[in-house]
XYZ file of C-alpha atoms in Angstrom:
575
model
C 9.896 -54.117 -34.135
C 13.042 -55.375 -36.110
C 12.379 -57.320 -39.347
C 13.668 -60.850 -39.632
C 16.039 -60.949 -42.473
C 15.350 -63.535 -45.282
C 18.423 -65.881 -46.191
C 19.173 -63.913 -49.505
C 19.040 -60.777 -47.517
C 21.822 -62.024 -45.334
C 23.716 -63.078 -48.370
C 23.319 -59.508 -49.883
C 24.682 -58.013 -46.536
C 27.717 -60.204 -46.619
C 28.256 -59.373 -50.241
C 27.921 -55.533 -49.288
C 30.474 -55.986 -46.449
C 32.912 -57.533 -49.003
C 32.249 -54.535 -51.192
C 33.636 -52.102 -48.322
C 30.221 -50.221 -48.080
C 30.131 -48.711 -51.532
C 27.751 -45.721 -51.566
C 25.863 -47.354 -54.298
C 25.532 -50.745 -52.592
C 23.071 -50.127 -49.762
C 23.563 -49.825 -45.895
C 25.399 -51.497 -43.440
C 24.260 -54.607 -41.769
C 21.767 -54.053 -38.886
C 23.025 -54.140 -35.312
C 20.882 -54.604 -31.995
C 20.075 -50.890 -32.193
C 18.008 -49.149 -34.879
C 19.852 -47.750 -37.627
C 20.043 -44.053 -38.109
C 17.520 -42.615 -40.450
C 19.272 -41.616 -43.692
C 19.127 -37.942 -44.486
C 18.299 -36.356 -47.698
C 21.741 -35.402 -48.213
C 23.347 -38.768 -47.308
C 20.986 -41.170 -49.121
C 21.898 -42.183 -52.519
C 19.672 -40.998 -55.251
C 17.690 -43.579 -56.564
C 17.222 -41.717 -59.897
C 20.889 -42.025 -60.587
C 21.537 -45.735 -59.364
C 20.355 -47.679 -62.584
C 22.242 -45.782 -65.019
C 25.443 -46.168 -62.932
C 25.601 -49.962 -63.846
C 25.819 -51.526 -60.468
C 29.012 -53.482 -59.874
C 28.920 -57.415 -60.186
C 29.465 -57.359 -56.362
C 26.754 -54.980 -55.430
C 23.628 -56.221 -53.654
C 21.571 -54.990 -56.562
C 23.458 -56.843 -59.291
C 23.761 -60.055 -56.992
C 20.055 -59.991 -56.515
C 19.401 -59.535 -60.038
C 21.587 -62.434 -60.955
C 19.875 -64.869 -58.744
C 16.298 -64.211 -59.919
C 14.345 -66.386 -62.641
C 12.319 -64.634 -65.091
C 9.332 -65.293 -63.147
C 10.646 -63.487 -60.175
C 11.833 -60.720 -62.080
C 8.226 -60.286 -63.677
C 6.877 -60.324 -60.090
C 9.098 -57.498 -59.102
C 7.249 -55.325 -61.586
C 3.775 -55.591 -59.510
C 2.601 -53.889 -56.367
C -0.831 -55.541 -55.718
C -3.309 -55.199 -53.028
C -3.564 -58.044 -50.659
C -6.561 -58.741 -48.613
C -6.717 -59.230 -44.803
C -5.143 -58.129 -41.413
C -2.577 -60.937 -40.872
C -0.074 -62.190 -43.255
C -0.982 -65.867 -42.427
C -4.604 -65.097 -42.520
C -6.853 -66.534 -45.296
C -9.341 -64.214 -47.093
C -11.774 -64.969 -49.710
C -10.730 -62.187 -52.029
C -6.969 -63.610 -52.140
C -8.272 -67.006 -53.204
C -10.593 -65.398 -56.048
C -7.772 -62.871 -57.224
C -4.526 -64.969 -56.578
C -5.556 -68.490 -56.329
C -4.180 -68.568 -52.730
C -5.628 -67.717 -49.486
C -3.240 -65.527 -47.377
C -1.107 -62.628 -48.256
C 2.081 -64.391 -47.359
C 1.099 -67.165 -49.895
C 0.693 -64.483 -52.598
C 4.207 -63.049 -51.700
C 5.744 -66.562 -51.825
C 3.812 -67.641 -55.258
C 4.263 -64.218 -57.314
C 7.444 -62.437 -55.692
C 5.798 -58.977 -56.170
C 8.332 -56.154 -55.738
C 5.871 -54.658 -53.083
C 2.360 -54.298 -51.832
C 0.219 -51.343 -50.961
C -2.029 -51.321 -47.927
C -5.670 -50.123 -47.547
C -8.351 -50.104 -44.890
C -10.943 -51.364 -47.331
C -8.728 -54.321 -48.054
C -8.714 -54.977 -44.272
C -5.201 -53.968 -44.041
C -5.622 -51.485 -41.329
C -7.212 -51.836 -37.951
C -4.517 -50.879 -35.277
C -0.840 -50.152 -35.112
C 0.287 -53.347 -33.501
C -1.689 -55.000 -36.238
C -0.075 -53.482 -39.217
C 3.606 -53.948 -37.554
C 2.733 -57.669 -37.619
C 1.278 -57.582 -40.888
C 4.208 -55.789 -42.676
C 6.776 -58.092 -40.739
C 4.803 -61.199 -41.796
C 4.869 -59.925 -45.410
C 8.540 -59.242 -45.268
C 9.394 -62.718 -43.919
C 7.451 -64.291 -46.779
C 9.487 -62.621 -49.475
C 12.848 -63.777 -50.575
C 13.604 -60.273 -51.815
C 12.409 -57.742 -49.341
C 9.349 -55.746 -50.439
C 8.572 -52.154 -50.873
C 5.454 -51.705 -48.547
C 3.506 -48.784 -49.653
C 0.629 -46.499 -48.420
C -1.223 -43.639 -49.807
C -1.048 -41.211 -46.896
C -0.980 -37.708 -48.763
C -2.736 -36.295 -45.713
C -5.763 -34.183 -45.772
C -8.319 -35.766 -48.196
C -6.287 -38.967 -48.680
C -5.328 -40.279 -45.355
C -5.586 -44.037 -45.689
C -4.036 -44.530 -42.175
C -6.402 -42.343 -40.301
C -6.884 -42.219 -37.139
C -3.713 -44.295 -36.328
C -1.262 -41.395 -37.477
C -0.892 -37.863 -36.847
C -3.820 -35.773 -38.615
C -1.281 -33.459 -40.456
C -3.139 -30.729 -42.701
C -3.030 -31.688 -46.312
C -0.980 -29.944 -49.336
C -3.351 -26.935 -49.985
C -3.091 -25.897 -46.361
C 0.592 -26.278 -46.595
C 0.556 -24.145 -49.632
C -1.212 -21.453 -47.781
C 1.615 -21.136 -45.338
C 4.141 -20.366 -47.963
C 6.689 -22.110 -46.058
C 8.896 -24.883 -47.546
C 9.582 -25.814 -43.952
C 6.204 -26.845 -43.405
C 6.189 -29.204 -46.398
C 9.312 -30.770 -45.096
C 8.109 -31.096 -41.498
C 4.741 -32.552 -42.642
C 6.488 -35.195 -44.767
C 9.025 -35.938 -42.052
C 6.229 -36.514 -39.425
C 4.161 -38.856 -41.683
C 7.191 -40.469 -42.985
C 8.403 -41.327 -39.375
C 5.095 -43.012 -38.453
C 4.944 -44.876 -41.602
C 8.349 -46.309 -40.878
C 7.387 -47.182 -37.393
C 4.521 -49.318 -39.049
C 6.900 -51.155 -41.279
C 5.861 -48.956 -44.508
C 8.771 -47.829 -46.682
C 6.964 -45.741 -49.263
C 4.481 -42.858 -49.127
C 2.746 -42.428 -52.506
C 3.144 -38.501 -51.984
C 3.648 -35.863 -52.534
C 1.094 -34.719 -55.107
C 3.019 -32.610 -57.778
C 0.025 -31.495 -59.843
C -0.471 -27.657 -60.138
C -4.312 -27.131 -59.767
C -5.108 -24.627 -62.263
C -8.871 -25.630 -62.808
C -11.266 -24.717 -60.055
C -13.592 -27.436 -61.440
C -11.095 -30.225 -60.922
C -13.118 -33.013 -59.240
C -10.038 -35.230 -58.179
C -7.058 -32.992 -57.163
C -8.195 -29.875 -55.750
C -6.948 -29.399 -52.038
C -4.793 -32.389 -52.682
C -2.588 -29.948 -54.665
C -0.081 -27.336 -53.043
C -1.564 -24.656 -55.209
C -1.834 -23.067 -58.648
C 1.650 -21.308 -58.979
C 4.006 -23.798 -60.589
C 7.095 -22.437 -59.001
C 5.700 -22.330 -55.319
C 4.271 -26.017 -55.982
C 7.868 -27.065 -57.026
C 9.398 -25.576 -53.873
C 6.894 -27.552 -51.817
C 7.296 -30.798 -53.660
C 11.104 -30.607 -53.321
C 10.756 -29.918 -49.620
C 8.453 -32.600 -48.996
C 10.788 -35.243 -50.578
C 13.480 -34.131 -48.394
C 11.045 -34.584 -45.484
C 10.234 -38.201 -46.434
C 13.983 -38.777 -46.897
C 14.783 -37.363 -43.538
C 12.613 -39.958 -42.207
C 14.078 -42.775 -44.057
C 11.087 -43.692 -46.348
C 10.650 -43.391 -49.960
C 8.385 -40.698 -51.832
C 6.295 -40.711 -55.166
C 5.561 -37.505 -57.177
C 2.304 -37.771 -58.758
C 0.620 -37.778 -61.343
C 2.910 -37.098 -64.504
C 2.759 -35.233 -66.823
C 0.248 -33.417 -64.734
C -3.472 -33.865 -63.497
C -4.209 -30.173 -62.295
C -6.181 -29.019 -65.287
C -9.042 -31.618 -65.767
C -12.764 -31.793 -65.239
C -13.110 -35.512 -65.408
C -11.924 -37.789 -62.461
C -9.750 -40.402 -64.008
C -11.074 -43.008 -61.453
C -14.319 -43.001 -63.454
C -13.385 -41.634 -66.935
C -10.508 -40.660 -69.314
C -9.617 -36.914 -68.836
C -8.206 -34.983 -71.867
C -6.018 -32.141 -71.115
C -5.283 -29.740 -74.097
C -1.970 -28.087 -72.895
C 0.531 -27.286 -75.526
C 4.256 -28.335 -75.167
C 5.134 -24.713 -74.126
C 1.999 -24.853 -71.480
C 3.368 -28.073 -70.210
C 6.758 -26.659 -69.811
C 5.582 -23.643 -68.015
C 2.514 -25.032 -65.756
C 2.942 -28.805 -65.270
C 6.646 -29.600 -65.581
C 8.272 -27.433 -62.785
C 7.061 -29.523 -59.724
C 8.239 -32.954 -61.560
C 11.521 -31.174 -62.513
C 12.067 -30.438 -58.714
C 11.020 -34.017 -57.663
C 13.688 -35.291 -60.107
C 16.341 -32.806 -58.647
C 15.627 -34.030 -55.252
C 16.136 -37.452 -55.851
C 12.328 -38.784 -55.802
C 12.116 -42.356 -55.484
C 9.211 -42.833 -57.738
C 7.286 -40.745 -60.410
C 3.666 -42.006 -60.751
C 1.946 -41.539 -64.165
C -1.379 -40.038 -64.701
C -4.268 -41.733 -66.430
C -4.739 -38.588 -68.669
C -4.649 -37.870 -72.423
C -2.413 -34.870 -73.594
C -2.960 -34.919 -77.374
C -0.498 -32.082 -78.021
C 2.259 -34.135 -76.244
C 1.333 -37.569 -77.589
C -1.556 -37.522 -80.489
C -1.947 -41.096 -80.226
C -4.879 -40.811 -77.849
C -3.270 -43.065 -75.243
C -3.264 -42.100 -71.582
C 0.091 -40.984 -70.183
C 0.600 -44.378 -68.384
C 0.680 -45.924 -71.775
C 2.437 -43.283 -73.771
C 6.204 -43.706 -74.672
C 6.610 -40.188 -75.727
C 5.380 -38.859 -72.441
C 6.914 -41.346 -70.015
C 10.313 -42.099 -71.945
C 10.420 -38.914 -74.137
C 9.454 -36.298 -71.451
C 10.061 -37.847 -68.142
C 13.321 -39.746 -68.888
C 14.735 -37.969 -71.865
C 13.753 -34.354 -71.280
C 13.638 -34.223 -67.335
C 16.503 -36.698 -67.090
C 14.941 -39.089 -64.639
C 16.228 -42.659 -64.528
C 14.526 -43.842 -61.311
C 11.389 -45.981 -60.894
C 8.167 -44.997 -62.882
C 4.960 -46.350 -61.270
C 1.406 -46.424 -63.002
C -1.345 -44.861 -61.121
C -3.813 -47.750 -59.938
C -4.498 -49.691 -62.940
C -7.999 -50.585 -61.662
C -8.941 -46.883 -62.527
C -11.412 -46.594 -65.418
C -9.157 -44.005 -67.212
C -6.449 -46.424 -68.230
C -9.051 -49.278 -68.901
C -11.187 -47.768 -71.629
C -9.056 -48.549 -74.724
C -7.318 -51.921 -73.971
C -7.939 -54.919 -71.816
C -6.376 -55.429 -68.400
C -3.779 -57.665 -69.743
C -2.526 -55.545 -72.674
C -2.627 -52.633 -70.396
C 0.081 -53.927 -68.259
C 2.316 -54.840 -71.292
C 1.883 -51.358 -72.948
C 2.781 -49.593 -69.762
C 6.198 -51.643 -69.599
C 6.979 -50.786 -73.090
C 6.057 -47.198 -72.479
C 8.639 -46.922 -69.627
C 6.726 -47.918 -66.650
C 8.974 -50.077 -63.960
C 6.130 -50.611 -61.240
C 2.539 -51.897 -62.130
C 0.311 -50.649 -59.257
C -3.060 -52.443 -58.359
C -4.048 -54.486 -61.545
C -7.607 -55.274 -61.340
C -6.865 -58.988 -62.531
C -3.267 -59.731 -61.167
C -3.070 -63.124 -62.864
C -4.056 -61.878 -66.154
C -1.639 -58.899 -66.093
C 1.367 -61.001 -64.615
C 0.616 -63.772 -67.122
C 0.528 -61.264 -70.059
C 3.781 -59.564 -68.938
C 5.429 -62.871 -68.609
C 4.272 -64.121 -72.006
C 5.547 -60.861 -73.560
C 9.166 -61.309 -72.118
C 9.055 -64.999 -73.172
C 7.910 -64.061 -76.681
C 10.721 -61.216 -77.027
C 7.930 -58.436 -77.196
C 9.567 -57.151 -73.815
C 13.140 -57.772 -74.160
C 15.033 -59.423 -71.321
C 17.269 -56.270 -71.321
C 14.129 -54.189 -70.934
C 13.009 -56.414 -67.948
C 16.384 -56.004 -66.263
C 16.281 -52.471 -66.744
C 13.143 -52.216 -64.533
C 14.054 -54.669 -61.930
C 17.627 -52.861 -61.657
C 15.679 -49.578 -60.877
C 13.397 -51.305 -58.439
C 16.256 -52.887 -56.590
C 18.312 -49.681 -56.524
C 15.416 -47.841 -55.024
C 15.098 -50.467 -52.307
C 18.861 -50.326 -51.668
C 18.907 -46.482 -51.438
C 15.965 -46.465 -48.985
C 17.703 -49.467 -46.909
C 14.808 -51.865 -47.894
C 17.231 -54.403 -49.596
C 19.014 -55.325 -46.466
C 15.827 -55.426 -44.582
C 16.665 -52.718 -41.928
C 14.702 -49.578 -43.191
C 11.203 -49.752 -41.569
C 9.489 -51.165 -38.676
C 12.350 -50.414 -36.184
C 11.267 -49.613 -32.597
C 7.870 -49.308 -30.978
C 5.129 -47.689 -33.263
C 3.459 -46.568 -30.079
C 6.325 -44.286 -29.177
C 6.089 -42.764 -32.627
C 2.437 -42.421 -33.692
C 0.755 -39.324 -32.721
C 3.418 -38.170 -30.493
C 3.315 -34.965 -28.782
C 6.016 -33.535 -31.038
C 4.152 -34.632 -34.015
C 0.902 -33.234 -33.066
C 2.424 -29.939 -32.029
C 4.042 -29.744 -35.553
C 0.547 -30.444 -37.230
C -1.044 -27.813 -35.368
C 1.432 -25.264 -36.014
C 1.137 -25.834 -39.803
C -2.624 -25.621 -39.380
C -2.335 -22.203 -37.618
C -0.240 -20.777 -40.041
C -2.441 -22.029 -42.890
C -5.651 -19.964 -41.815
C -6.330 -17.508 -44.370
C -8.828 -14.677 -44.287
C -10.351 -14.348 -47.680
C -13.034 -11.600 -46.855
C -13.744 -9.370 -44.012
C -10.917 -9.242 -41.812
C -12.289 -6.274 -39.901
C -15.224 -8.754 -38.717
C -12.825 -10.435 -36.540
C -12.812 -11.483 -33.700
C -16.380 -12.605 -33.383
C -18.541 -10.964 -30.652
C -21.777 -11.976 -28.950
C -23.828 -14.806 -29.263
C -22.442 -17.198 -32.066
C -24.344 -20.116 -33.979
C -22.283 -22.722 -35.950
C -24.004 -24.622 -38.571
C -23.127 -26.862 -41.598
C -21.205 -30.235 -41.629
C -18.680 -29.452 -38.920
C -20.886 -27.525 -36.718
C -20.907 -29.527 -33.499
C -17.243 -29.924 -33.562
C -16.329 -26.250 -34.246
C -19.087 -25.024 -31.883
C -17.418 -27.069 -29.135
C -14.029 -25.109 -29.614
C -15.658 -21.836 -29.395
C -16.822 -20.699 -25.786
C -20.380 -20.353 -25.463
C -21.321 -21.080 -29.132
C -24.311 -23.170 -29.989
C -24.558 -25.614 -32.938
C -27.251 -26.400 -35.652
C -25.626 -29.364 -37.292
C -26.220 -30.221 -40.837
C -25.020 -33.141 -43.158
C -22.681 -32.431 -46.078
C -26.014 -32.121 -48.075
C -28.296 -29.971 -45.820
C -31.754 -30.968 -46.161
C -34.586 -28.294 -46.258
C -35.652 -29.304 -42.659
C -32.041 -28.745 -41.469
C -31.829 -25.632 -43.237
C -35.010 -24.336 -41.671
C -33.757 -25.431 -38.137
C -30.622 -23.448 -38.820
C -32.645 -20.479 -39.718
C -34.691 -20.680 -36.651
C -31.649 -21.039 -34.444
C -30.128 -18.028 -36.028
C -32.777 -15.608 -34.702
C -31.032 -15.927 -31.126
C -27.477 -15.486 -32.584
C -25.455 -12.239 -33.325
C -23.161 -14.011 -35.860
C -23.731 -17.275 -37.698
C -20.769 -19.340 -38.783
C -21.303 -21.668 -41.571
C -18.878 -24.562 -42.202
C -18.585 -25.672 -45.778
C -16.642 -28.096 -47.979
C -16.634 -28.116 -51.658
C -19.963 -26.463 -51.418
C -22.654 -27.802 -53.886
C -26.238 -26.509 -54.249
C -27.425 -27.682 -50.793
C -24.477 -25.900 -48.935
C -24.930 -23.120 -51.056
C -28.647 -22.859 -50.053
C -27.773 -22.994 -46.265
C -25.437 -19.917 -46.623
C -27.884 -17.988 -48.506
C -30.641 -18.943 -46.151
C -28.270 -17.638 -43.329
C -27.536 -14.390 -45.215
C -31.424 -13.785 -45.480
C -31.646 -13.858 -41.797
C -29.635 -10.520 -41.633
C -27.141 -11.654 -39.145
C -23.513 -11.412 -39.753
C -22.457 -14.662 -41.597
C -18.987 -16.007 -41.468
C -18.040 -18.904 -43.969
C -15.285 -21.346 -42.863
C -14.167 -23.153 -46.002
C -12.761 -26.529 -45.083
C -11.704 -27.639 -48.530
C -10.521 -26.380 -51.739
C -11.691 -22.572 -51.462
C -12.886 -22.195 -54.836
C -16.299 -22.590 -53.419
C -15.861 -19.054 -51.923
C -16.479 -17.603 -55.441
C -19.641 -19.448 -55.724
C -21.314 -18.583 -52.262
C -23.181 -15.348 -51.855
C -24.225 -13.280 -48.953
C -21.502 -13.848 -46.526
C -19.544 -10.992 -44.520
C -16.350 -12.817 -43.506
C -14.755 -15.867 -45.011
C -12.003 -17.963 -43.646
C -10.092 -20.877 -45.754
C -8.697 -23.618 -43.555
C -8.556 -26.249 -46.463
C -9.480 -29.198 -44.215
C -12.180 -30.486 -41.605
C -9.306 -32.123 -39.562
C -8.983 -31.379 -35.936
C -5.860 -29.209 -35.992
C -7.487 -27.080 -38.900
C -10.888 -26.722 -36.916
C -8.732 -25.805 -33.861
C -6.983 -23.164 -35.999
C -10.296 -21.749 -37.328
C -11.664 -21.468 -33.731
C -8.430 -19.551 -32.724
C -8.897 -17.115 -35.644
C -12.527 -16.516 -35.023
C -12.043 -15.922 -31.212
C -9.021 -13.524 -31.723
C -6.232 -15.931 -30.329
C -4.756 -16.398 -33.733
C -3.937 -13.682 -36.273
C -4.597 -15.319 -39.549
C -1.449 -14.998 -41.832
C -2.135 -17.705 -44.519
C -2.146 -16.711 -48.067
C -4.577 -18.059 -50.606
C -2.443 -20.658 -52.776
C -5.080 -20.674 -55.738
C -6.923 -18.011 -57.580
C -10.571 -17.582 -57.067
C -12.944 -16.832 -59.897
C -16.382 -15.108 -59.559
């Protein structure tokens, strides 16, 4: 479905045509056929655009010159809007924004973009999302960046509408940058078909802490160089699809024991440790023209002794990211409704301090009107200079131009039904899953022979993929009764396969109970494989990094001998 272009966008297209299609000026006007998707090589690098001082005749400069201060401040925000239709009233919109519909929010506050979530009622079907995104664009004077948090794996906001692609750690296990690029391209093409311009991916964190409660399998692994290679390849894949990408979470969230959604993590990495461990993937992201770098709500006192989280730290966002790594693209906050950034300052002051630290895009403020008003007041008082405001808005507009958003032609072209979950995409996802399967222990115990019992949280699904296997299903937290039932069922089996995911005490008891039966025990780890260092008594262990359908199919192939597992652990196990 093509977008209806707002009047200002049509004016910008005319300006662009007069400027003879300057490479920094955006894409050509849309024709009756969908525009070609920009390649990574052909697309302008948004990180270079702002510092290039767009000419007065460029769409970026023309748009900036036509905006009021209130409109410029609105561009700095990417809120959540509520409801499935752009013109549909929702009580949360009234309570949070003072108007009823998403379209009214866009018209009133002129945000730079919006981000879609199932819990906000934005995601119920492909046709619905296409109509929602088109309606939001129609309501906006300056085309929006419409974003989604579709990392794949653990964070999959658009499941089950889009192809189920294995997450980052599974891709890391393949050791194939081509798989990272393919996964991003597949996801990007499907987002683009829905009218979504930006994916908040890839995760650039190097997960070196097995106890990390928030990153884990969302990371490509624990080796900085390999993670950097995968991050660069993923950015190329998103750009192949014509959508933007966001590397997160700067300066690095891979060595925490606290979830920044609920607390404020402190990471004691020295400057030299940061350079060696955390920086390489972000450096690669900058080199590959990433559209956005997202900040982390973490404190790194050896990088900034103030005690402020990185989101509010000028030494980190301006000193390290912009000056050290040379990044001049868009810097986004992580969600501002997370507790990690709200502990020290109020929601109004957080927004102002983030901009002063070097942020351009304020994501999901918990009190939008308070944050918007605080930034507007700071601009009017001179605390945030007009030049500083224009710098951020220029970066945001340059990013939109680089991804074809500013002329309204980048996303929502064609029929979503022809793209979503296509045969080619599902085949690509299955290939990645097959290549990710890793034998951690007991390769000689494969393939399985005789009667097989499958238990654990994915028992029924995996058993259904193994000829003749039976199932004794449990929940994610097996009860004593479920464990006893699995023990009883194991008496009739030659091998017990236990599916686990980030195993806590209850899943550990299940594995131990199966080992106590004297049967051969095979563990299929469906999350971050660190759990395999904690579990005891098993004979064979496979890591598949996900409980998604492609990963379970890959596990079944390896267990039955139809697949030779070639994955390599992307992290180090302790224990």
